[in-house]
mmCIF file of C-alpha atoms in Angstrom:
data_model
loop_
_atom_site.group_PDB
_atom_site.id
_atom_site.type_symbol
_atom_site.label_atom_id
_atom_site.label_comp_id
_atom_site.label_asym_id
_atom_site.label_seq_id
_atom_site.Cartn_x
_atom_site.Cartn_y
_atom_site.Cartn_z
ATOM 1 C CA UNK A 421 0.000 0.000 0.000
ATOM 2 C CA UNK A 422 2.268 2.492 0.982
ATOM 3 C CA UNK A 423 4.586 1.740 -2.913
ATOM 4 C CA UNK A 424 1.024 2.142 -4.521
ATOM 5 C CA UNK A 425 0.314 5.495 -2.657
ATOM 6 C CA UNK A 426 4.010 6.792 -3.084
ATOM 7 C CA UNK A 427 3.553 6.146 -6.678
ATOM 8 C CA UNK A 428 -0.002 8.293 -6.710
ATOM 9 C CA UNK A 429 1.499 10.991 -5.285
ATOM 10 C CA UNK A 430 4.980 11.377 -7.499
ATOM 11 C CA UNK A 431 3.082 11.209 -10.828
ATOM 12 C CA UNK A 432 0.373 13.855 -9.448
ATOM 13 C CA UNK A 433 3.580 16.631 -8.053
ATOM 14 C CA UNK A 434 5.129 16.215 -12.291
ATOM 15 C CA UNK A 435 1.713 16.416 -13.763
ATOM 16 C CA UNK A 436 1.421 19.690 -11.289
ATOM 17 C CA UNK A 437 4.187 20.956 -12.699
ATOM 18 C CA UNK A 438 3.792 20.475 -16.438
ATOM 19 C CA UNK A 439 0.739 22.769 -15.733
ATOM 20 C CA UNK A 440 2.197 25.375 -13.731
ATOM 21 C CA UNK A 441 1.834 28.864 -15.280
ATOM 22 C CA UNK A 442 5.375 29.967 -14.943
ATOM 23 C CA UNK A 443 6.636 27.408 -16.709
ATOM 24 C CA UNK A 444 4.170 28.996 -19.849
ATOM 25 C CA UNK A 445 4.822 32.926 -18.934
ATOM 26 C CA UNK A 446 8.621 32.846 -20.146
ATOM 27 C CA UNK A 447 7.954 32.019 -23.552
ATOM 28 C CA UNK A 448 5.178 34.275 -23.904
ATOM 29 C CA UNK A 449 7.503 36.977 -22.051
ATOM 30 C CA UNK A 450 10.291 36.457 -24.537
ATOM 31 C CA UNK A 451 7.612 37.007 -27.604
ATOM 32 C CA UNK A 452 6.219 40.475 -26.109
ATOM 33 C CA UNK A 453 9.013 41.718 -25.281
ATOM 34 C CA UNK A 454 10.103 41.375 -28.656
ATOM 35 C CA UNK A 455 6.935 42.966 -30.358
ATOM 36 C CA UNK A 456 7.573 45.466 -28.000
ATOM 37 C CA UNK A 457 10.462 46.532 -29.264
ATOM 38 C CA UNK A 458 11.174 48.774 -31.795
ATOM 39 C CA UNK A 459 12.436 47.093 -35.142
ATOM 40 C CA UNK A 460 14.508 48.863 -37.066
ATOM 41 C CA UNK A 461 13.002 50.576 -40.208
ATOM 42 C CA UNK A 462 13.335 48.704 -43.257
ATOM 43 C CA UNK A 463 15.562 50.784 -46.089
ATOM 44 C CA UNK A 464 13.514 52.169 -48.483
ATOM 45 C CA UNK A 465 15.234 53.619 -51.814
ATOM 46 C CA UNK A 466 13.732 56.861 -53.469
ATOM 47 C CA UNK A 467 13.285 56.658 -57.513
ATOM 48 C CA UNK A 468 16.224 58.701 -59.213
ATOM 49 C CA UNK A 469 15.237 62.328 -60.307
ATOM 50 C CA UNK A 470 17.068 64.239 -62.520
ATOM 51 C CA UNK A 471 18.708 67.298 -61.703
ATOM 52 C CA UNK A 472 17.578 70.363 -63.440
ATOM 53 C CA UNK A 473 20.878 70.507 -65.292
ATOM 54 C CA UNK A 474 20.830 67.297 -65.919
ATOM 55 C CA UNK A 475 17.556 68.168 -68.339
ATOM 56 C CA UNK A 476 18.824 71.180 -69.690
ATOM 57 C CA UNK A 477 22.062 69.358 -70.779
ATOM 58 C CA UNK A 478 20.030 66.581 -71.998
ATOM 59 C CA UNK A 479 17.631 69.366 -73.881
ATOM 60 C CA UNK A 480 20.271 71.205 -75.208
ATOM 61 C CA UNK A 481 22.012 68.051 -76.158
ATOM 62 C CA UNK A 482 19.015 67.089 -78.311
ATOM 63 C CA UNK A 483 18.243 70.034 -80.048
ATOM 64 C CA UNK A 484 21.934 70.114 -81.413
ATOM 65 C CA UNK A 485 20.885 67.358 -83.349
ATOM 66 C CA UNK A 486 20.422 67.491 -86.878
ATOM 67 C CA UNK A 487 17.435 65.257 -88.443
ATOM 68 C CA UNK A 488 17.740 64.237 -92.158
ATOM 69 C CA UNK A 489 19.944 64.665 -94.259
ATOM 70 C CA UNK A 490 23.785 65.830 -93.793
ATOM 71 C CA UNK A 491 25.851 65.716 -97.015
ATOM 72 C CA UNK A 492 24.877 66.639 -100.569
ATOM 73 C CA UNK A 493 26.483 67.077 -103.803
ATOM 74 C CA UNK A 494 25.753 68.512 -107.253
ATOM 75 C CA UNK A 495 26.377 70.066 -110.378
ATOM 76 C CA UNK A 496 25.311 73.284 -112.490
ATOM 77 C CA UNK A 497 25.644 74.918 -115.592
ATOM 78 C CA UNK A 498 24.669 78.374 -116.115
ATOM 79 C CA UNK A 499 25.962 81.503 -117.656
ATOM 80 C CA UNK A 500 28.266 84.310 -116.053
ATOM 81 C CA UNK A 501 28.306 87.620 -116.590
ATOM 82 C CA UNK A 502 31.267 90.081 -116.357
ATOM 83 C CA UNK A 503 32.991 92.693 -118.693
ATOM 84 C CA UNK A 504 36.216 94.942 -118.898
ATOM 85 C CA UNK A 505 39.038 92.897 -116.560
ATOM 86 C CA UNK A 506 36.103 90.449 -115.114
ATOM 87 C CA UNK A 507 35.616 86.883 -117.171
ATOM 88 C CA UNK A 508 31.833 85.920 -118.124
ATOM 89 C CA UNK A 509 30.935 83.168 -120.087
ATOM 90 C CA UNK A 510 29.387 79.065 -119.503
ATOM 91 C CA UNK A 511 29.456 78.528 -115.890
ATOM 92 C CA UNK A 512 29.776 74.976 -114.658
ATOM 93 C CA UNK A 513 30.048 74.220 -111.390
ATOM 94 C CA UNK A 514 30.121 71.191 -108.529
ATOM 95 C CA UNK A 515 28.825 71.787 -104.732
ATOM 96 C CA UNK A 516 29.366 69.986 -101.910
ATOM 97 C CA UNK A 517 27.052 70.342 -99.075
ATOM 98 C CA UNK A 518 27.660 69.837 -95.359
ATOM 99 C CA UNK A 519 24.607 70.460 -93.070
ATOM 100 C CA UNK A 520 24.973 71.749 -89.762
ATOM 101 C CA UNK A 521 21.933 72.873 -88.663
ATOM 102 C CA UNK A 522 17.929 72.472 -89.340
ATOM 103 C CA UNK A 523 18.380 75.365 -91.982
ATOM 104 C CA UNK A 524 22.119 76.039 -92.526
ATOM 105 C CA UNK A 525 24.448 74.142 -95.035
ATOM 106 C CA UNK A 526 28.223 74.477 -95.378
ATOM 107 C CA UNK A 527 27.997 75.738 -99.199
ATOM 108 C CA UNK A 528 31.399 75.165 -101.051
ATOM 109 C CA UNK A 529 31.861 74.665 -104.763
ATOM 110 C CA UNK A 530 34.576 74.870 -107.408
ATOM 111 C CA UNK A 531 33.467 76.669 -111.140
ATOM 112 C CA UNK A 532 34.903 76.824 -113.922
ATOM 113 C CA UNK A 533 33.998 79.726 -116.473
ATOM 114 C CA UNK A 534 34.475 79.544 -120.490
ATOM 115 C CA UNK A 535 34.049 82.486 -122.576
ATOM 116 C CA UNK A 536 35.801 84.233 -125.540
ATOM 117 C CA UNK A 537 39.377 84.979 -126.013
ATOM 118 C CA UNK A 538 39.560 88.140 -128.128
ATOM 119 C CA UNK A 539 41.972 90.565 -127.472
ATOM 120 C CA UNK A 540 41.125 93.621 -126.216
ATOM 121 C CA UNK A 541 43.924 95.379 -123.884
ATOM 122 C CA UNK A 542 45.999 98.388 -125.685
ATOM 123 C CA UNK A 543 47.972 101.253 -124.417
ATOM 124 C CA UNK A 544 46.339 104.501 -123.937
ATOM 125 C CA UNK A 545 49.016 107.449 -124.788
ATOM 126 C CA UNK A 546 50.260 107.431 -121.144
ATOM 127 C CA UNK A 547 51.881 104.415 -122.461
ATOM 128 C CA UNK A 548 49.129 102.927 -119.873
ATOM 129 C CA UNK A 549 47.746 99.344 -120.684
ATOM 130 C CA UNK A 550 43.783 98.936 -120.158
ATOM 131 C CA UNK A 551 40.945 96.013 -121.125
ATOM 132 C CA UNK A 552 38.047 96.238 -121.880
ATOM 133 C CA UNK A 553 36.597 92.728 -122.551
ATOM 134 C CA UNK A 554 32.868 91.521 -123.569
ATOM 135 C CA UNK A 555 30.689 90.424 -120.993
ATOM 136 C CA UNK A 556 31.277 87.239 -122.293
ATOM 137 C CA UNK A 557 35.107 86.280 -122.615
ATOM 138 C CA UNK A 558 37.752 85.155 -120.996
ATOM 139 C CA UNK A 559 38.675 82.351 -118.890
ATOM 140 C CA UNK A 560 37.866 81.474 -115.267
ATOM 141 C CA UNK A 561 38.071 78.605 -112.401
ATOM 142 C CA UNK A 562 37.223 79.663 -108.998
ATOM 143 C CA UNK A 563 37.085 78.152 -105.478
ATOM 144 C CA UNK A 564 34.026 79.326 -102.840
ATOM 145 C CA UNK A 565 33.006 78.626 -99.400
ATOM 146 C CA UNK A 566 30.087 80.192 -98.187
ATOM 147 C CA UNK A 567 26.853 79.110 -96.140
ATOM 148 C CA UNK A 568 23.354 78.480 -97.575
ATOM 149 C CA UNK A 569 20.141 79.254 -95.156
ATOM 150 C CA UNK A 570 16.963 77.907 -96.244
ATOM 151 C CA UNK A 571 13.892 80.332 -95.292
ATOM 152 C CA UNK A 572 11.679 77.910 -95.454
ATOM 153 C CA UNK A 573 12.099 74.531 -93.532
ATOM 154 C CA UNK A 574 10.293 71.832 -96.011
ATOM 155 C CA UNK A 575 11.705 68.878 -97.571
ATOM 156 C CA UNK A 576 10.114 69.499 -100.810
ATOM 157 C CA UNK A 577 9.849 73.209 -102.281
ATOM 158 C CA UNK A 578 12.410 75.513 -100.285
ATOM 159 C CA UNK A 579 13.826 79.103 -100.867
ATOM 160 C CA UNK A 580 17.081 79.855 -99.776
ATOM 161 C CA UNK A 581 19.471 82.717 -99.302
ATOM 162 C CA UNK A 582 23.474 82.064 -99.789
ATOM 163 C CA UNK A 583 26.383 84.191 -98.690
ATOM 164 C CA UNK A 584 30.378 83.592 -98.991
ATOM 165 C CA UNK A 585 33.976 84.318 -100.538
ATOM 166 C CA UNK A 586 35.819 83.234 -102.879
ATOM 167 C CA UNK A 587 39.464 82.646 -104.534
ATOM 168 C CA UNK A 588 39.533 83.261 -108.240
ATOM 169 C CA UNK A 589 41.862 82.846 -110.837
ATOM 170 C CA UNK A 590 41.773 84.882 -114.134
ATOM 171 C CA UNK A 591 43.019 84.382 -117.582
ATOM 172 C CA UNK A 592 42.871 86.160 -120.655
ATOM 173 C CA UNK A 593 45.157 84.648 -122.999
ATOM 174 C CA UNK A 594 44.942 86.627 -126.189
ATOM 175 C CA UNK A 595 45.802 89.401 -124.160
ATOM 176 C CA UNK A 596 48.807 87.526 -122.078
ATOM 177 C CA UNK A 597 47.011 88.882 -118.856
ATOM 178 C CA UNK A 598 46.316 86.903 -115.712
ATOM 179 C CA UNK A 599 45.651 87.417 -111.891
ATOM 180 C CA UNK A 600 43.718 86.372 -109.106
ATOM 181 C CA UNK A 601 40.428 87.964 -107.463
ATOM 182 C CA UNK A 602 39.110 87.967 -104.490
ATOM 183 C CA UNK A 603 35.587 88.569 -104.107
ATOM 184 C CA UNK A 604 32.429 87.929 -101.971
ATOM 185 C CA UNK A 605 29.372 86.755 -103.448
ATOM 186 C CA UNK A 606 25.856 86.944 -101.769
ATOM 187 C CA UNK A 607 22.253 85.320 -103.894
ATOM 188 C CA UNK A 608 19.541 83.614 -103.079
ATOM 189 C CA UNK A 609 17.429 80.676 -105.095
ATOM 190 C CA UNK A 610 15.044 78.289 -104.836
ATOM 191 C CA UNK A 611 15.286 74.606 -104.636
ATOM 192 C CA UNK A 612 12.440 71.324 -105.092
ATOM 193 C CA UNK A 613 12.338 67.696 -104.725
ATOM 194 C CA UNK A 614 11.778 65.605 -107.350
ATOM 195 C CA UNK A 615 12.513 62.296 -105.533
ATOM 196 C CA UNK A 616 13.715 60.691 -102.139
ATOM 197 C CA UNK A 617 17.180 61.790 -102.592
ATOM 198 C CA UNK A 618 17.364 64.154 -105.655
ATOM 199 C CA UNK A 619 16.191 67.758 -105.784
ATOM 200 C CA UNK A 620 16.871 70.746 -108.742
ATOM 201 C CA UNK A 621 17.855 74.053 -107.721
ATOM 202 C CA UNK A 622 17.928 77.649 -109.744
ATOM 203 C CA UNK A 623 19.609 80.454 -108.662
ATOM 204 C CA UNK A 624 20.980 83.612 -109.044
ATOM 205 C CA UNK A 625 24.626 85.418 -107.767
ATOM 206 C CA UNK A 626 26.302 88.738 -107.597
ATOM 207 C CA UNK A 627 29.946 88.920 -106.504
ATOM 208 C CA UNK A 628 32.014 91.774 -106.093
ATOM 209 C CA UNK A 629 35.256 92.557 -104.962
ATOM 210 C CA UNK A 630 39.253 92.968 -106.262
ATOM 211 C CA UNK A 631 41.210 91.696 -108.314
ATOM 212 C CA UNK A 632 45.121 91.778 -108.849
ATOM 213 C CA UNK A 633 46.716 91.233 -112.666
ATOM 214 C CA UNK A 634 50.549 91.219 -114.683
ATOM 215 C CA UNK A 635 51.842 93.192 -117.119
ATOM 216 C CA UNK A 636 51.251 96.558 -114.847
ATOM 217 C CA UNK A 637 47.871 96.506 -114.233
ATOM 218 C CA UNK A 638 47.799 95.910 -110.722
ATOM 219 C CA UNK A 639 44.578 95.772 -108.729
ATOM 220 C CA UNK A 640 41.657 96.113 -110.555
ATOM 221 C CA UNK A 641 37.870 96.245 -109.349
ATOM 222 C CA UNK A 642 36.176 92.577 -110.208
ATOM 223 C CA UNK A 643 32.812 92.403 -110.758
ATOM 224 C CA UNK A 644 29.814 90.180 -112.016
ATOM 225 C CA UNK A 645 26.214 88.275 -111.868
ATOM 226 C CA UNK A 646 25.467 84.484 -112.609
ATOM 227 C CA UNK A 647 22.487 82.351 -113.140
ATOM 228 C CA UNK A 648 22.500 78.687 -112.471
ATOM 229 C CA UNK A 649 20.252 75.718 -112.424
ATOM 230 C CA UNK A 650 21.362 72.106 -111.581
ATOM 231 C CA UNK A 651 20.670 69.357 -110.005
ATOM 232 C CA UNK A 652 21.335 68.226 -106.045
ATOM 233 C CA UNK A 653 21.902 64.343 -104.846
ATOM 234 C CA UNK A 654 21.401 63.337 -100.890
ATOM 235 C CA UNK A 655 24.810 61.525 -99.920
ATOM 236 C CA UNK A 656 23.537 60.538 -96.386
#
């Protein structure tokens, strides 16, 4: 009897303390306690704004850019106009085009003018030698660089204006006179597309300026007008 009741009472004392309360409040300490505490904020990363430079730059950037068409090349033939010590005659020329701008072109060419090749320099009775030529002789190749603006923005029917110098040699061969000129030019023409990367262009030039010769004349005024037409070809 007394094993039996010994044996009652040990099992009863551990099934007391499997069901004590304390033995449950430390767990449920521990968790609080760590709700209760503050956690520490989770990083959070803000979406990237540009800077206002950062736009403008960009902006600027942008509008420097040139849409189309950069590089062109054609030819003309026209006539050219000049008289006394200034060569006129056929005109044919070849352009090259750079663009750098919506409106603006890079306008450079090299021409080449044919006309007669009378003589007509004498002495006057200062012993002094003069020309007077036609409007229409003489000989001619020139070098220009200038820059073409187009008033009107369109890719099919646009007027332009055209402004530049130039480097021109002269000839008159009958004569045995030759020299160099230098003169600016300024004109304006017109110019329409006739397919996706061809366009014909007419215009008109007056150039002005000096010019410096053998055989004592020294510098001489050089003037004269020209009227092309021709036809333009889109590179790139």
């Amino acid at each position: 009897m007394f094993k039996l009741f010994w044996k009652v009472v040990s099992e009863k004392q551990i099934i007391d303390c499997e069901l004590q309360p304390s033995s449950l409040m430390l767990p449920m300490a521990a968790i609080a306690q760590n709700e209760a505490e503050p956690q520490d904020p989770v990083p959070t990363t803000e979406p990237m704004v540009p800077s206002p430079s950062f736009e403008v730059a960009m902006g600027e950037d942008d509008a420097s850019k040139v849409e189309g068409p950069t590089q062109e090349m054609g030819a003309r033939l026209g006539l050219d106009v000049g008289g006394r010590i200034s060569p006129g005659g056929l005109l044919l020329s070849g352009t090259y085009l750079y663009r750098f701008s919506d409106v603006d072109w890079l306008d450079q060419s090299i021409g080449v003018t044919f006309g007669g090749q009378g003589a007509a320099c004498f002495r006057d009775r200062q012993n002094e030698l003069l020309c007077d030529h036609h409007i229409l002789e003489g000989f001619a190749i020139d070098v220009s660089v200038g820059i073409r603006r187009y008033l009107v923005s369109s890719s099919e029917f646009s007027p332009y204006v055209r402004a530049g110098v130039a480097l021109r040699g002269v000839f008159y061969s009958a004569d045995d006179v030759r020299g160099f000129a230098v003169p600016v030019f300024a004109g304006g023409g017109i110019r329409a597309r006739v397919a996706p990367r061809v366009a014909v262009v007419a215009d008109a030039t007056i150039r002005t300026g000096f010019a410096f010769f053998n055989r004592g004349l020294g510098v001489e005024p050089h003037a004269g007008f020209a009227v092309q037409g021709g036809v333009e070809f889109i590179l790139d």
